[in-house]
Amino acid sequence: MSEGIITRTSLLLLIISSTMAQDCSDPCDCPSDPPPCPFGTSLVLDGCGCCKVCARQAGEPCTLLEPCDHHKELYCDYAMLSDTEHGICMGELNYPVNYKRKG
């Protein structure tokens, strides 16, 4: 792995862990029924590991409590926005992935 990738990954983990410490300090307070997700959208645990939420999809805004769909190998890129609590769901090649079929 290149040094740039390691540095960027380390920085991202630091941002996530500092955000997690702030947002996950309250006890879990989840609805009794999981939310109805659109077809093809995964139901995942929020970043605190408390509540089931509909995973955010490529190009959508994301936060610790509204995580990206890891089943589709998406991650929340916090570097795209100046606010470190909000990011954009990105694919592995650092651009929003479009999984919709053409035609």
PDB file of N, CA and C in Angstrom:
ATOM      1  N   MET A   1       0.850  -1.191   0.000  1.00  0.00           N
ATOM      2  CA  MET A   1       0.000   0.000   0.000  1.00  0.00           C
ATOM      3  C   MET A   1       0.884   1.239   0.000  1.00  0.00           C
ATOM      4  N   SER A   2       0.445   2.255  -0.668  1.00  0.00           N
ATOM      5  CA  SER A   2       1.231   3.473  -0.708  1.00  0.00           C
ATOM      6  C   SER A   2       1.071   4.251   0.595  1.00  0.00           C
ATOM      7  N   GLU A   3       2.028   5.083   0.866  1.00  0.00           N
ATOM      8  CA  GLU A   3       2.015   5.875   2.096  1.00  0.00           C
ATOM      9  C   GLU A   3       0.818   6.820   2.137  1.00  0.00           C
ATOM     10  N   GLY A   4       0.413   7.358   0.984  1.00  0.00           N
ATOM     11  CA  GLY A   4      -0.741   8.256   0.918  1.00  0.00           C
ATOM     12  C   GLY A   4      -2.032   7.566   1.316  1.00  0.00           C
ATOM     13  N   ILE A   5      -2.205   6.325   0.868  1.00  0.00           N
ATOM     14  CA  ILE A   5      -3.416   5.576   1.216  1.00  0.00           C
ATOM     15  C   ILE A   5      -3.437   5.278   2.708  1.00  0.00           C
ATOM     16  N   ILE A   6      -2.304   4.890   3.258  1.00  0.00           N
ATOM     17  CA  ILE A   6      -2.226   4.598   4.696  1.00  0.00           C
ATOM     18  C   ILE A   6      -2.519   5.851   5.508  1.00  0.00           C
ATOM     19  N   THR A   7      -1.963   6.983   5.110  1.00  0.00           N
ATOM     20  CA  THR A   7      -2.205   8.241   5.817  1.00  0.00           C
ATOM     21  C   THR A   7      -3.671   8.627   5.746  1.00  0.00           C
ATOM     22  N   ARG A   8      -4.260   8.521   4.572  1.00  0.00           N
ATOM     23  CA  ARG A   8      -5.670   8.891   4.406  1.00  0.00           C
ATOM     24  C   ARG A   8      -6.583   7.967   5.214  1.00  0.00           C
ATOM     25  N   THR A   9      -6.291   6.670   5.198  1.00  0.00           N
ATOM     26  CA  THR A   9      -7.081   5.710   5.969  1.00  0.00           C
ATOM     27  C   THR A   9      -6.967   5.990   7.460  1.00  0.00           C
ATOM     28  N   SER A  10      -5.761   6.282   7.929  1.00  0.00           N
ATOM     29  CA  SER A  10      -5.561   6.596   9.345  1.00  0.00           C
ATOM     30  C   SER A  10      -6.331   7.847   9.744  1.00  0.00           C
ATOM     31  N   LEU A  11      -6.298   8.860   8.896  1.00  0.00           N
ATOM     32  CA  LEU A  11      -7.028  10.096   9.175  1.00  0.00           C
ATOM     33  C   LEU A  11      -8.528   9.838   9.215  1.00  0.00           C
ATOM     34  N   LEU A  12      -9.034   9.051   8.282  1.00  0.00           N
ATOM     35  CA  LEU A  12     -10.455   8.724   8.249  1.00  0.00           C
ATOM     36  C   LEU A  12     -10.867   7.977   9.513  1.00  0.00           C
ATOM     37  N   LEU A  13     -10.062   7.019   9.945  1.00  0.00           N
ATOM     38  CA  LEU A  13     -10.373   6.283  11.176  1.00  0.00           C
ATOM     39  C   LEU A  13     -10.351   7.195  12.395  1.00  0.00           C
ATOM     40  N   LEU A  14      -9.441   8.145  12.428  1.00  0.00           N
ATOM     41  CA  LEU A  14      -9.383   9.103  13.529  1.00  0.00           C
ATOM     42  C   LEU A  14     -10.633   9.966  13.561  1.00  0.00           C
ATOM     43  N   ILE A  15     -11.070  10.446  12.413  1.00  0.00           N
ATOM     44  CA  ILE A  15     -12.287  11.262  12.336  1.00  0.00           C
ATOM     45  C   ILE A  15     -13.494  10.450  12.778  1.00  0.00           C
ATOM     46  N   ILE A  16     -13.594   9.222  12.297  1.00  0.00           N
ATOM     47  CA  ILE A  16     -14.733   8.374  12.658  1.00  0.00           C
ATOM     48  C   ILE A  16     -14.739   8.093  14.149  1.00  0.00           C
ATOM     49  N   SER A  17     -13.592   7.766  14.719  1.00  0.00           N
ATOM     50  CA  SER A  17     -13.560   7.443  16.146  1.00  0.00           C
ATOM     51  C   SER A  17     -13.868   8.654  17.006  1.00  0.00           C
ATOM     52  N   SER A  18     -13.429   9.848  16.606  1.00  0.00           N
ATOM     53  CA  SER A  18     -13.751  11.035  17.398  1.00  0.00           C
ATOM     54  C   SER A  18     -15.226  11.385  17.273  1.00  0.00           C
ATOM     55  N   THR A  19     -15.800  11.194  16.088  1.00  0.00           N
ATOM     56  CA  THR A  19     -17.229  11.431  15.905  1.00  0.00           C
ATOM     57  C   THR A  19     -18.037  10.403  16.670  1.00  0.00           C
ATOM     58  N   MET A  20     -17.592   9.151  16.646  1.00  0.00           N
ATOM     59  CA  MET A  20     -18.308   8.085  17.327  1.00  0.00           C
ATOM     60  C   MET A  20     -18.368   8.350  18.826  1.00  0.00           C
ATOM     61  N   ALA A  21     -17.295   8.849  19.396  1.00  0.00           N
ATOM     62  CA  ALA A  21     -17.274   9.122  20.827  1.00  0.00           C
ATOM     63  C   ALA A  21     -18.310  10.182  21.190  1.00  0.00           C
ATOM     64  N   GLN A  22     -18.546  11.135  20.305  1.00  0.00           N
ATOM     65  CA  GLN A  22     -19.514  12.190  20.571  1.00  0.00           C
ATOM     66  C   GLN A  22     -20.947  11.694  20.384  1.00  0.00           C
ATOM     67  N   ASP A  23     -21.234  11.023  19.292  1.00  0.00           N
ATOM     68  CA  ASP A  23     -22.598  10.650  18.945  1.00  0.00           C
ATOM     69  C   ASP A  23     -23.112   9.406  19.660  1.00  0.00           C
ATOM     70  N   CYS A  24     -22.243   8.550  20.135  1.00  0.00           N
ATOM     71  CA  CYS A  24     -22.664   7.277  20.716  1.00  0.00           C
ATOM     72  C   CYS A  24     -22.650   7.290  22.242  1.00  0.00           C
ATOM     73  N   SER A  25     -22.540   8.453  22.831  1.00  0.00           N
ATOM     74  CA  SER A  25     -22.483   8.528  24.294  1.00  0.00           C
ATOM     75  C   SER A  25     -23.852   8.333  24.941  1.00  0.00           C
ATOM     76  N   ASP A  26     -24.927   8.616  24.210  1.00  0.00           N
ATOM     77  CA  ASP A  26     -26.276   8.437  24.751  1.00  0.00           C
ATOM     78  C   ASP A  26     -26.684   6.970  24.672  1.00  0.00           C
ATOM     79  N   PRO A  27     -27.573   6.529  25.575  1.00  0.00           N
ATOM     80  CA  PRO A  27     -28.066   5.148  25.468  1.00  0.00           C
ATOM     81  C   PRO A  27     -28.895   4.966  24.192  1.00  0.00           C
ATOM     82  N   CYS A  28     -28.958   3.744  23.712  1.00  0.00           N
ATOM     83  CA  CYS A  28     -29.730   3.445  22.496  1.00  0.00           C
ATOM     84  C   CYS A  28     -31.205   3.738  22.721  1.00  0.00           C
ATOM     85  N   ASP A  29     -31.827   4.348  21.726  1.00  0.00           N
ATOM     86  CA  ASP A  29     -33.262   4.634  21.760  1.00  0.00           C
ATOM     87  C   ASP A  29     -33.799   4.380  20.355  1.00  0.00           C
ATOM     88  N   CYS A  30     -34.092   3.113  20.062  1.00  0.00           N
ATOM     89  CA  CYS A  30     -34.486   2.703  18.713  1.00  0.00           C
ATOM     90  C   CYS A  30     -35.989   2.476  18.626  1.00  0.00           C
ATOM     91  N   PRO A  31     -36.565   2.705  17.436  1.00  0.00           N
ATOM     92  CA  PRO A  31     -37.982   2.369  17.247  1.00  0.00           C
ATOM     93  C   PRO A  31     -38.173   0.855  17.371  1.00  0.00           C
ATOM     94  N   SER A  32     -39.363   0.437  17.760  1.00  0.00           N
ATOM     95  CA  SER A  32     -39.617  -0.996  17.956  1.00  0.00           C
ATOM     96  C   SER A  32     -39.588  -1.776  16.641  1.00  0.00           C
ATOM     97  N   ASP A  33     -40.001  -1.157  15.548  1.00  0.00           N
ATOM     98  CA  ASP A  33     -39.970  -1.807  14.235  1.00  0.00           C
ATOM     99  C   ASP A  33     -38.871  -1.189  13.382  1.00  0.00           C
ATOM    100  N   PRO A  34     -38.133  -2.012  12.633  1.00  0.00           N
ATOM    101  CA  PRO A  34     -37.118  -1.440  11.741  1.00  0.00           C
ATOM    102  C   PRO A  34     -37.782  -0.629  10.634  1.00  0.00           C
ATOM    103  N   PRO A  35     -37.075   0.351  10.090  1.00  0.00           N
ATOM    104  CA  PRO A  35     -37.669   1.177   9.030  1.00  0.00           C
ATOM    105  C   PRO A  35     -37.869   0.367   7.751  1.00  0.00           C
ATOM    106  N   PRO A  36     -38.887   0.713   6.958  1.00  0.00           N
ATOM    107  CA  PRO A  36     -39.065   0.046   5.661  1.00  0.00           C
ATOM    108  C   PRO A  36     -38.086   0.652   4.651  1.00  0.00           C
ATOM    109  N   CYS A  37     -37.189  -0.151   4.151  1.00  0.00           N
ATOM    110  CA  CYS A  37     -36.183   0.343   3.206  1.00  0.00           C
ATOM    111  C   CYS A  37     -36.654   0.132   1.773  1.00  0.00           C
ATOM    112  N   PRO A  38     -36.252   1.031   0.867  1.00  0.00           N
ATOM    113  CA  PRO A  38     -36.575   0.825  -0.551  1.00  0.00           C
ATOM    114  C   PRO A  38     -35.980  -0.494  -1.047  1.00  0.00           C
ATOM    115  N   PHE A  39     -36.571  -1.061  -2.082  1.00  0.00           N
ATOM    116  CA  PHE A  39     -36.089  -2.309  -2.664  1.00  0.00           C
ATOM    117  C   PHE A  39     -34.611  -2.179  -3.023  1.00  0.00           C
ATOM    118  N   GLY A  40     -33.816  -3.155  -2.633  1.00  0.00           N
ATOM    119  CA  GLY A  40     -32.393  -3.157  -2.945  1.00  0.00           C
ATOM    120  C   GLY A  40     -31.532  -2.411  -1.952  1.00  0.00           C
ATOM    121  N   THR A  41     -32.136  -1.838  -0.921  1.00  0.00           N
ATOM    122  CA  THR A  41     -31.392  -1.102   0.096  1.00  0.00           C
ATOM    123  C   THR A  41     -31.262  -1.972   1.336  1.00  0.00           C
ATOM    124  N   SER A  42     -30.049  -2.126   1.819  1.00  0.00           N
ATOM    125  CA  SER A  42     -29.788  -2.976   2.978  1.00  0.00           C
ATOM    126  C   SER A  42     -30.247  -2.325   4.270  1.00  0.00           C
ATOM    127  N   LEU A  43     -30.632  -3.165   5.210  1.00  0.00           N
ATOM    128  CA  LEU A  43     -30.933  -2.735   6.572  1.00  0.00           C
ATOM    129  C   LEU A  43     -29.682  -3.028   7.384  1.00  0.00           C
ATOM    130  N   VAL A  44     -29.056  -1.994   7.950  1.00  0.00           N
ATOM    131  CA  VAL A  44     -27.787  -2.139   8.666  1.00  0.00           C
ATOM    132  C   VAL A  44     -27.885  -1.484  10.037  1.00  0.00           C
ATOM    133  N   LEU A  45     -26.939  -1.803  10.899  1.00  0.00           N
ATOM    134  CA  LEU A  45     -26.861  -1.118  12.185  1.00  0.00           C
ATOM    135  C   LEU A  45     -26.218   0.245  11.989  1.00  0.00           C
ATOM    136  N   ASP A  46     -26.680   1.219  12.759  1.00  0.00           N
ATOM    137  CA  ASP A  46     -26.043   2.534  12.704  1.00  0.00           C
ATOM    138  C   ASP A  46     -24.613   2.419  13.229  1.00  0.00           C
ATOM    139  N   GLY A  47     -23.854   3.477  13.109  1.00  0.00           N
ATOM    140  CA  GLY A  47     -22.456   3.468  13.509  1.00  0.00           C
ATOM    141  C   GLY A  47     -22.220   3.225  14.982  1.00  0.00           C
ATOM    142  N   CYS A  48     -23.237   3.405  15.800  1.00  0.00           N
ATOM    143  CA  CYS A  48     -23.127   3.140  17.236  1.00  0.00           C
ATOM    144  C   CYS A  48     -23.427   1.679  17.553  1.00  0.00           C
ATOM    145  N   GLY A  49     -23.928   0.942  16.565  1.00  0.00           N
ATOM    146  CA  GLY A  49     -24.301  -0.445  16.794  1.00  0.00           C
ATOM    147  C   GLY A  49     -25.597  -0.581  17.564  1.00  0.00           C
ATOM    148  N   CYS A  50     -26.429   0.454  17.519  1.00  0.00           N
ATOM    149  CA  CYS A  50     -27.677   0.471  18.292  1.00  0.00           C
ATOM    150  C   CYS A  50     -28.895   0.100  17.461  1.00  0.00           C
ATOM    151  N   CYS A  51     -29.192   0.911  16.484  1.00  0.00           N
ATOM    152  CA  CYS A  51     -30.470   0.831  15.772  1.00  0.00           C
ATOM    153  C   CYS A  51     -30.272   0.368  14.335  1.00  0.00           C
ATOM    154  N   LYS A  52     -31.264  -0.346  13.813  1.00  0.00           N
ATOM    155  CA  LYS A  52     -31.247  -0.726  12.405  1.00  0.00           C
ATOM    156  C   LYS A  52     -31.761   0.455  11.585  1.00  0.00           C
ATOM    157  N   VAL A  53     -31.022   0.774  10.527  1.00  0.00           N
ATOM    158  CA  VAL A  53     -31.367   1.888   9.644  1.00  0.00           C
ATOM    159  C   VAL A  53     -31.206   1.435   8.194  1.00  0.00           C
ATOM    160  N   CYS A  54     -31.844   2.147   7.284  1.00  0.00           N
ATOM    161  CA  CYS A  54     -31.662   1.885   5.859  1.00  0.00           C
ATOM    162  C   CYS A  54     -30.301   2.450   5.450  1.00  0.00           C
ATOM    163  N   ALA A  55     -29.485   1.613   4.838  1.00  0.00           N
ATOM    164  CA  ALA A  55     -28.146   2.044   4.439  1.00  0.00           C
ATOM    165  C   ALA A  55     -28.229   3.130   3.376  1.00  0.00           C
ATOM    166  N   ARG A  56     -27.345   4.102   3.484  1.00  0.00           N
ATOM    167  CA  ARG A  56     -27.260   5.162   2.481  1.00  0.00           C
ATOM    168  C   ARG A  56     -26.595   4.587   1.234  1.00  0.00           C
ATOM    169  N   GLN A  57     -26.974   5.116   0.087  1.00  0.00           N
ATOM    170  CA  GLN A  57     -26.500   4.593  -1.186  1.00  0.00           C
ATOM    171  C   GLN A  57     -25.490   5.546  -1.825  1.00  0.00           C
ATOM    172  N   ALA A  58     -24.855   5.098  -2.887  1.00  0.00           N
ATOM    173  CA  ALA A  58     -23.809   5.863  -3.567  1.00  0.00           C
ATOM    174  C   ALA A  58     -24.285   7.261  -3.926  1.00  0.00           C
ATOM    175  N   GLY A  59     -23.470   8.251  -3.568  1.00  0.00           N
ATOM    176  CA  GLY A  59     -23.775   9.645  -3.862  1.00  0.00           C
ATOM    177  C   GLY A  59     -24.660  10.317  -2.837  1.00  0.00           C
ATOM    178  N   GLU A  60     -25.198   9.555  -1.894  1.00  0.00           N
ATOM    179  CA  GLU A  60     -26.064  10.133  -0.867  1.00  0.00           C
ATOM    180  C   GLU A  60     -25.236  10.628   0.307  1.00  0.00           C
ATOM    181  N   PRO A  61     -25.752  11.622   1.039  1.00  0.00           N
ATOM    182  CA  PRO A  61     -25.048  12.074   2.236  1.00  0.00           C
ATOM    183  C   PRO A  61     -25.065  10.978   3.298  1.00  0.00           C
ATOM    184  N   CYS A  62     -24.033  10.939   4.124  1.00  0.00           N
ATOM    185  CA  CYS A  62     -23.925   9.924   5.166  1.00  0.00           C
ATOM    186  C   CYS A  62     -23.352  10.539   6.442  1.00  0.00           C
ATOM    187  N   THR A  63     -23.625   9.882   7.545  1.00  0.00           N
ATOM    188  CA  THR A  63     -23.092  10.259   8.854  1.00  0.00           C
ATOM    189  C   THR A  63     -22.831   8.974   9.620  1.00  0.00           C
ATOM    190  N   LEU A  64     -22.376   9.116  10.839  1.00  0.00           N
ATOM    191  CA  LEU A  64     -22.178   7.953  11.691  1.00  0.00           C
ATOM    192  C   LEU A  64     -23.495   7.223  11.908  1.00  0.00           C
ATOM    193  N   LEU A  65     -24.568   7.970  12.091  1.00  0.00           N
ATOM    194  CA  LEU A  65     -25.864   7.358  12.365  1.00  0.00           C
ATOM    195  C   LEU A  65     -26.612   6.966  11.097  1.00  0.00           C
ATOM    196  N   GLU A  66     -26.143   7.415   9.943  1.00  0.00           N
ATOM    197  CA  GLU A  66     -26.724   7.054   8.647  1.00  0.00           C
ATOM    198  C   GLU A  66     -25.601   6.516   7.762  1.00  0.00           C
ATOM    199  N   PRO A  67     -25.143   5.283   8.034  1.00  0.00           N
ATOM    200  CA  PRO A  67     -23.966   4.749   7.335  1.00  0.00           C
ATOM    201  C   PRO A  67     -24.260   4.314   5.903  1.00  0.00           C
ATOM    202  N   CYS A  68     -23.197   4.189   5.140  1.00  0.00           N
ATOM    203  CA  CYS A  68     -23.294   3.718   3.759  1.00  0.00           C
ATOM    204  C   CYS A  68     -23.492   2.204   3.731  1.00  0.00           C
ATOM    205  N   ASP A  69     -23.929   1.712   2.597  1.00  0.00           N
ATOM    206  CA  ASP A  69     -24.211   0.290   2.413  1.00  0.00           C
ATOM    207  C   ASP A  69     -22.907  -0.484   2.239  1.00  0.00           C
ATOM    208  N   HIS A  70     -22.418  -1.069   3.339  1.00  0.00           N
ATOM    209  CA  HIS A  70     -21.158  -1.811   3.273  1.00  0.00           C
ATOM    210  C   HIS A  70     -21.301  -3.107   2.470  1.00  0.00           C
ATOM    211  N   HIS A  71     -22.527  -3.597   2.289  1.00  0.00           N
ATOM    212  CA  HIS A  71     -22.733  -4.789   1.461  1.00  0.00           C
ATOM    213  C   HIS A  71     -22.396  -4.505  -0.007  1.00  0.00           C
ATOM    214  N   LYS A  72     -22.442  -3.238  -0.386  1.00  0.00           N
ATOM    215  CA  LYS A  72     -22.094  -2.822  -1.749  1.00  0.00           C
ATOM    216  C   LYS A  72     -20.708  -2.186  -1.784  1.00  0.00           C
ATOM    217  N   GLU A  73     -19.940  -2.392  -0.703  1.00  0.00           N
ATOM    218  CA  GLU A  73     -18.582  -1.864  -0.564  1.00  0.00           C
ATOM    219  C   GLU A  73     -18.533  -0.344  -0.670  1.00  0.00           C
ATOM    220  N   LEU A  74     -19.542   0.313  -0.120  1.00  0.00           N
ATOM    221  CA  LEU A  74     -19.560   1.773  -0.066  1.00  0.00           C
ATOM    222  C   LEU A  74     -19.016   2.225   1.279  1.00  0.00           C
ATOM    223  N   TYR A  75     -18.441   3.408   1.296  1.00  0.00           N
ATOM    224  CA  TYR A  75     -17.943   3.994   2.538  1.00  0.00           C
ATOM    225  C   TYR A  75     -18.280   5.476   2.548  1.00  0.00           C
ATOM    226  N   CYS A  76     -18.286   6.050   3.740  1.00  0.00           N
ATOM    227  CA  CYS A  76     -18.600   7.468   3.891  1.00  0.00           C
ATOM    228  C   CYS A  76     -17.310   8.270   3.768  1.00  0.00           C
ATOM    229  N   ASP A  77     -17.200   9.050   2.718  1.00  0.00           N
ATOM    230  CA  ASP A  77     -16.012   9.869   2.476  1.00  0.00           C
ATOM    231  C   ASP A  77     -16.231  11.234   3.105  1.00  0.00           C
ATOM    232  N   TYR A  78     -15.591  11.457   4.243  1.00  0.00           N
ATOM    233  CA  TYR A  78     -15.738  12.712   4.975  1.00  0.00           C
ATOM    234  C   TYR A  78     -14.859  13.816   4.397  1.00  0.00           C
ATOM    235  N   ALA A  79     -13.914  13.471   3.528  1.00  0.00           N
ATOM    236  CA  ALA A  79     -13.004  14.465   2.958  1.00  0.00           C
ATOM    237  C   ALA A  79     -13.679  15.319   1.893  1.00  0.00           C
ATOM    238  N   MET A  80     -14.807  14.862   1.358  1.00  0.00           N
ATOM    239  CA  MET A  80     -15.484  15.591   0.280  1.00  0.00           C
ATOM    240  C   MET A  80     -16.151  16.871   0.786  1.00  0.00           C
ATOM    241  N   LEU A  81     -16.503  16.909   2.067  1.00  0.00           N
ATOM    242  CA  LEU A  81     -17.181  18.066   2.644  1.00  0.00           C
ATOM    243  C   LEU A  81     -16.312  18.663   3.739  1.00  0.00           C
ATOM    244  N   SER A  82     -16.467  19.948   4.002  1.00  0.00           N
ATOM    245  CA  SER A  82     -15.661  20.584   5.043  1.00  0.00           C
ATOM    246  C   SER A  82     -16.137  20.201   6.440  1.00  0.00           C
ATOM    247  N   ASP A  83     -17.372  19.764   6.564  1.00  0.00           N
ATOM    248  CA  ASP A  83     -17.943  19.348   7.842  1.00  0.00           C
ATOM    249  C   ASP A  83     -17.568  17.889   8.081  1.00  0.00           C
ATOM    250  N   THR A  84     -16.791  17.600   9.131  1.00  0.00           N
ATOM    251  CA  THR A  84     -16.313  16.236   9.356  1.00  0.00           C
ATOM    252  C   THR A  84     -17.378  15.296   9.911  1.00  0.00           C
ATOM    253  N   GLU A  85     -18.565  15.788  10.206  1.00  0.00           N
ATOM    254  CA  GLU A  85     -19.628  14.914  10.693  1.00  0.00           C
ATOM    255  C   GLU A  85     -20.487  14.383   9.550  1.00  0.00           C
ATOM    256  N   HIS A  86     -20.356  14.964   8.368  1.00  0.00           N
ATOM    257  CA  HIS A  86     -21.150  14.559   7.211  1.00  0.00           C
ATOM    258  C   HIS A  86     -20.215  14.217   6.057  1.00  0.00           C
ATOM    259  N   GLY A  87     -20.594  13.215   5.305  1.00  0.00           N
ATOM    260  CA  GLY A  87     -19.800  12.820   4.151  1.00  0.00           C
ATOM    261  C   GLY A  87     -20.706  12.425   3.004  1.00  0.00           C
ATOM    262  N   ILE A  88     -20.105  11.820   1.994  1.00  0.00           N
ATOM    263  CA  ILE A  88     -20.820  11.342   0.814  1.00  0.00           C
ATOM    264  C   ILE A  88     -20.459   9.868   0.635  1.00  0.00           C
ATOM    265  N   CYS A  89     -21.459   9.024   0.383  1.00  0.00           N
ATOM    266  CA  CYS A  89     -21.195   7.600   0.146  1.00  0.00           C
ATOM    267  C   CYS A  89     -20.457   7.436  -1.176  1.00  0.00           C
ATOM    268  N   MET A  90     -19.339   6.754  -1.096  1.00  0.00           N
ATOM    269  CA  MET A  90     -18.482   6.574  -2.260  1.00  0.00           C
ATOM    270  C   MET A  90     -18.164   5.101  -2.448  1.00  0.00           C
ATOM    271  N   GLY A  91     -17.783   4.752  -3.691  1.00  0.00           N
ATOM    272  CA  GLY A  91     -17.340   3.405  -4.006  1.00  0.00           C
ATOM    273  C   GLY A  91     -15.839   3.294  -3.829  1.00  0.00           C
ATOM    274  N   GLU A  92     -15.320   2.115  -4.059  1.00  0.00           N
ATOM    275  CA  GLU A  92     -13.916   1.832  -3.823  1.00  0.00           C
ATOM    276  C   GLU A  92     -12.972   2.684  -4.664  1.00  0.00           C
ATOM    277  N   LEU A  93     -13.394   3.100  -5.839  1.00  0.00           N
ATOM    278  CA  LEU A  93     -12.532   3.885  -6.716  1.00  0.00           C
ATOM    279  C   LEU A  93     -12.672   5.384  -6.482  1.00  0.00           C
ATOM    280  N   ASN A  94     -13.266   5.768  -5.340  1.00  0.00           N
ATOM    281  CA  ASN A  94     -13.383   7.154  -4.907  1.00  0.00           C
ATOM    282  C   ASN A  94     -14.339   7.975  -5.768  1.00  0.00           C
ATOM    283  N   TYR A  95     -15.388   7.354  -6.263  1.00  0.00           N
ATOM    284  CA  TYR A  95     -16.454   8.085  -6.939  1.00  0.00           C
ATOM    285  C   TYR A  95     -17.765   7.371  -6.644  1.00  0.00           C
ATOM    286  N   PRO A  96     -18.880   8.100  -6.685  1.00  0.00           N
ATOM    287  CA  PRO A  96     -20.159   7.440  -6.429  1.00  0.00           C
ATOM    288  C   PRO A  96     -20.401   6.327  -7.448  1.00  0.00           C
ATOM    289  N   VAL A  97     -20.845   5.188  -6.979  1.00  0.00           N
ATOM    290  CA  VAL A  97     -21.076   4.021  -7.821  1.00  0.00           C
ATOM    291  C   VAL A  97     -22.530   4.006  -8.270  1.00  0.00           C
ATOM    292  N   ASN A  98     -22.771   3.691  -9.528  1.00  0.00           N
ATOM    293  CA  ASN A  98     -24.130   3.581 -10.038  1.00  0.00           C
ATOM    294  C   ASN A  98     -24.400   2.114 -10.345  1.00  0.00           C
ATOM    295  N   TYR A  99     -25.231   1.479  -9.497  1.00  0.00           N
ATOM    296  CA  TYR A  99     -25.540   0.067  -9.676  1.00  0.00           C
ATOM    297  C   TYR A  99     -26.804  -0.164 -10.490  1.00  0.00           C
ATOM    298  N   LYS A 100     -27.423   0.890 -11.000  1.00  0.00           N
ATOM    299  CA  LYS A 100     -28.658   0.741 -11.763  1.00  0.00           C
ATOM    300  C   LYS A 100     -28.344   0.199 -13.152  1.00  0.00           C
ATOM    301  N   ARG A 101     -29.187  -0.709 -13.605  1.00  0.00           N
ATOM    302  CA  ARG A 101     -29.019  -1.268 -14.952  1.00  0.00           C
ATOM    303  C   ARG A 101     -29.487  -0.270 -15.999  1.00  0.00           C
ATOM    304  N   LYS A 102     -28.795  -0.246 -17.111  1.00  0.00           N
ATOM    305  CA  LYS A 102     -29.204   0.599 -18.233  1.00  0.00           C
ATOM    306  C   LYS A 102     -30.075  -0.227 -19.159  1.00  0.00           C
ATOM    307  N   GLY A 103     -31.072   0.445 -19.728  1.00  0.00           N
ATOM    308  CA  GLY A 103     -31.874  -0.209 -20.737  1.00  0.00           C
ATOM    309  C   GLY A 103     -33.074  -0.771 -20.207  1.00  0.00           C
TER     310      GLY A 103
END
